[in-house]
Amino acid sequence: MADGNLANLAQAREETYATPLEELNPAQPALFQADTMWPIFERLRAEAPVHYTREHEFGPYWSITKYNDIMAIDTNHQVFSSEGGITIAEQTQGAGPLPMFIAMDPPKHDVQRKTVSPAVSPTNLAVMEPLIRERAATILDSLPIGQEFDWVDLVSKELTGMTLATLFDMPQEDRRKLIYWSDVVTAAPGQGLVDSIEHKMQIFVEYHAYFTELWNQRVNAPPRGDLISMLAHGEATRNMEPREYFGNIVLLTVGGNDTTRNTISGSVLALNQNPDQYQKLRENPGLIPSMVSETLRWQTPLAHMRRRALQDFEFGGKTIRKGDKVIMWYVSGNRDDEVIDNPNAYIIDRERPRTHISFGFGIHRCVGNRLAELQLKVIWEEILKRFPVIEVTGEPKRVYSSFVKGYESLPVVIPTRN
């Protein structure tokens, strides 16, 4: 069964199959907020896996919806460039899109990514794990028993914010600023968080000033192991322009926030929607790593990434023209039944649970993917020690975005402790 309200899905499916194929437009934030985009991707995978949408507020674009096609595009940076941005939305204010290493091609991408990757190396993660566990325990021990609360606010945001603040070596009391700034980066004006593009830019000024101060502190101090010190002292990054530094901060903030936070929330929802799987997990906590991978696939916390064609290119029987925008729909590739058996089902003991593309593929694979998995593993190990069950008590409020596939709130009750 696909996610979402069944009646709404049935109506969405009817509308999708009544729409001429060439008019299908999956990049509609309202569909993602209602969780009713699934039929469009189902039809595109079956009938037009390389599909052109002519009319869109950010201009025409190609949709790549099948798993292996997405991998082919994602690994062909000679033809499909990341330069200029990674989302379907265009940044039209100021001096254009912020430079960041995920939106660069080799060789510049490679040297900048290499500068920050030691922060999330296996050695560093082993050092961080006890701290993450201690914080997870503190968060969970503070939760109310028998009272409804918002899981996103009290758990997902808290653990993610604490970990991000540690990576930046900034005061823990400022961790909610990080979450707020990350949400502002991807927020659509007029949807509750920011009123307008101008409002968004005002917040960016504050965000930029905060991290400029941290850069100035680190560049004048001996090198340390946090991300900002690594950028300030790295051979390939210490002379970068201020906008490029800020672009990389934005990337690291959003990447460190959205993936982990929305998968923590998604795991609680998925297990509630699939009580047999929740029972399986309680009976065998050794399934936690597999459950984490399955949730990352099922949730797909970032729905798409964008590329731009550097030349005319034949792909899937279609001609993608130089300059065309190409959207790789990870959220669709993760439901491709030619690669994943029974892909709409949530199965925590799949034979190959790591077969998913939620972290991307190739040189742009998420640099913090192991840290995301670690946080998810630790929080669930600590949950199972404490609570027999976490019950979802109402519909989640989903994010209005076709890029971030996540949750604004998720009401839950924990009836009792172990």
PDB file of N, CA and C in Angstrom, residues 16 18-26 28 40 43-44 51-55 61:
ATOM      1  N   THR A  16      -4.756  11.624 -12.122  1.00  0.00           N
ATOM      2  CA  THR A  16      -3.477  11.407 -12.822  1.00  0.00           C
ATOM      3  C   THR A  16      -3.678  10.682 -14.141  1.00  0.00           C
ATOM      4  N   ALA A  18      -6.360  10.491 -15.865  1.00  0.00           N
ATOM      5  CA  ALA A  18      -7.235  11.235 -16.772  1.00  0.00           C
ATOM      6  C   ALA A  18      -6.498  12.394 -17.437  1.00  0.00           C
ATOM      7  N   THR A  19      -5.304  12.703 -16.949  1.00  0.00           N
ATOM      8  CA  THR A  19      -4.507  13.820 -17.476  1.00  0.00           C
ATOM      9  C   THR A  19      -3.652  13.337 -18.644  1.00  0.00           C
ATOM     10  N   PRO A  20      -3.602  14.083 -19.746  1.00  0.00           N
ATOM     11  CA  PRO A  20      -2.690  13.697 -20.838  1.00  0.00           C
ATOM     12  C   PRO A  20      -1.258  13.564 -20.317  1.00  0.00           C
ATOM     13  N   LEU A  21      -0.567  12.551 -20.778  1.00  0.00           N
ATOM     14  CA  LEU A  21       0.764  12.235 -20.269  1.00  0.00           C
ATOM     15  C   LEU A  21       1.698  13.435 -20.327  1.00  0.00           C
ATOM     16  N   GLU A  22       1.648  14.203 -21.419  1.00  0.00           N
ATOM     17  CA  GLU A  22       2.576  15.317 -21.579  1.00  0.00           C
ATOM     18  C   GLU A  22       2.290  16.462 -20.614  1.00  0.00           C
ATOM     19  N   GLU A  23       1.116  16.451 -19.981  1.00  0.00           N
ATOM     20  CA  GLU A  23       0.763  17.516 -19.046  1.00  0.00           C
ATOM     21  C   GLU A  23       1.085  17.164 -17.584  1.00  0.00           C
ATOM     22  N   LEU A  24       1.577  15.975 -17.334  1.00  0.00           N
ATOM     23  CA  LEU A  24       1.885  15.587 -15.948  1.00  0.00           C
ATOM     24  C   LEU A  24       3.021  16.442 -15.396  1.00  0.00           C
ATOM     25  N   ASN A  25       2.856  16.873 -14.149  1.00  0.00           N
ATOM     26  CA  ASN A  25       3.816  17.771 -13.500  1.00  0.00           C
ATOM     27  C   ASN A  25       4.006  17.320 -12.051  1.00  0.00           C
ATOM     28  N   PRO A  26       5.006  16.468 -11.798  1.00  0.00           N
ATOM     29  CA  PRO A  26       5.178  15.963 -10.430  1.00  0.00           C
ATOM     30  C   PRO A  26       5.705  17.003  -9.445  1.00  0.00           C
ATOM     31  N   GLN A  28       5.000  19.530  -7.754  1.00  0.00           N
ATOM     32  CA  GLN A  28       3.977  20.368  -7.136  1.00  0.00           C
ATOM     33  C   GLN A  28       4.039  20.192  -5.618  1.00  0.00           C
ATOM     34  N   ILE A  40       1.365   9.901  -9.852  1.00  0.00           N
ATOM     35  CA  ILE A  40       2.091  10.512 -10.972  1.00  0.00           C
ATOM     36  C   ILE A  40       3.390   9.744 -11.227  1.00  0.00           C
ATOM     37  N   ARG A  43       2.730   6.333 -12.770  1.00  0.00           N
ATOM     38  CA  ARG A  43       2.436   6.392 -14.205  1.00  0.00           C
ATOM     39  C   ARG A  43       3.678   6.739 -15.018  1.00  0.00           C
ATOM     40  N   LEU A  44       4.475   7.682 -14.527  1.00  0.00           N
ATOM     41  CA  LEU A  44       5.679   8.052 -15.275  1.00  0.00           C
ATOM     42  C   LEU A  44       6.651   6.884 -15.381  1.00  0.00           C
ATOM     43  N   HIS A  51      10.650  11.970 -18.914  1.00  0.00           N
ATOM     44  CA  HIS A  51       9.435  12.737 -19.220  1.00  0.00           C
ATOM     45  C   HIS A  51       9.704  14.232 -19.193  1.00  0.00           C
ATOM     46  N   TYR A  52       9.114  14.958 -20.136  1.00  0.00           N
ATOM     47  CA  TYR A  52       9.313  16.409 -20.238  1.00  0.00           C
ATOM     48  C   TYR A  52       8.053  17.153 -19.818  1.00  0.00           C
ATOM     49  N   THR A  53       8.190  18.027 -18.819  1.00  0.00           N
ATOM     50  CA  THR A  53       7.093  18.912 -18.414  1.00  0.00           C
ATOM     51  C   THR A  53       7.377  20.295 -18.982  1.00  0.00           C
ATOM     52  N   ARG A  54       6.496  20.792 -19.833  1.00  0.00           N
ATOM     53  CA  ARG A  54       6.735  22.072 -20.516  1.00  0.00           C
ATOM     54  C   ARG A  54       6.405  23.270 -19.646  1.00  0.00           C
ATOM     55  N   GLU A  55       5.336  23.149 -18.833  1.00  0.00           N
ATOM     56  CA  GLU A  55       4.844  24.296 -18.075  1.00  0.00           C
ATOM     57  C   GLU A  55       5.125  24.111 -16.593  1.00  0.00           C
ATOM     58  N   TYR A  61      11.199  21.150 -17.508  1.00  0.00           N
ATOM     59  CA  TYR A  61      12.189  20.238 -16.919  1.00  0.00           C
ATOM     60  C   TYR A  61      11.893  18.805 -17.342  1.00  0.00           C
TER      61      TYR A  61
END
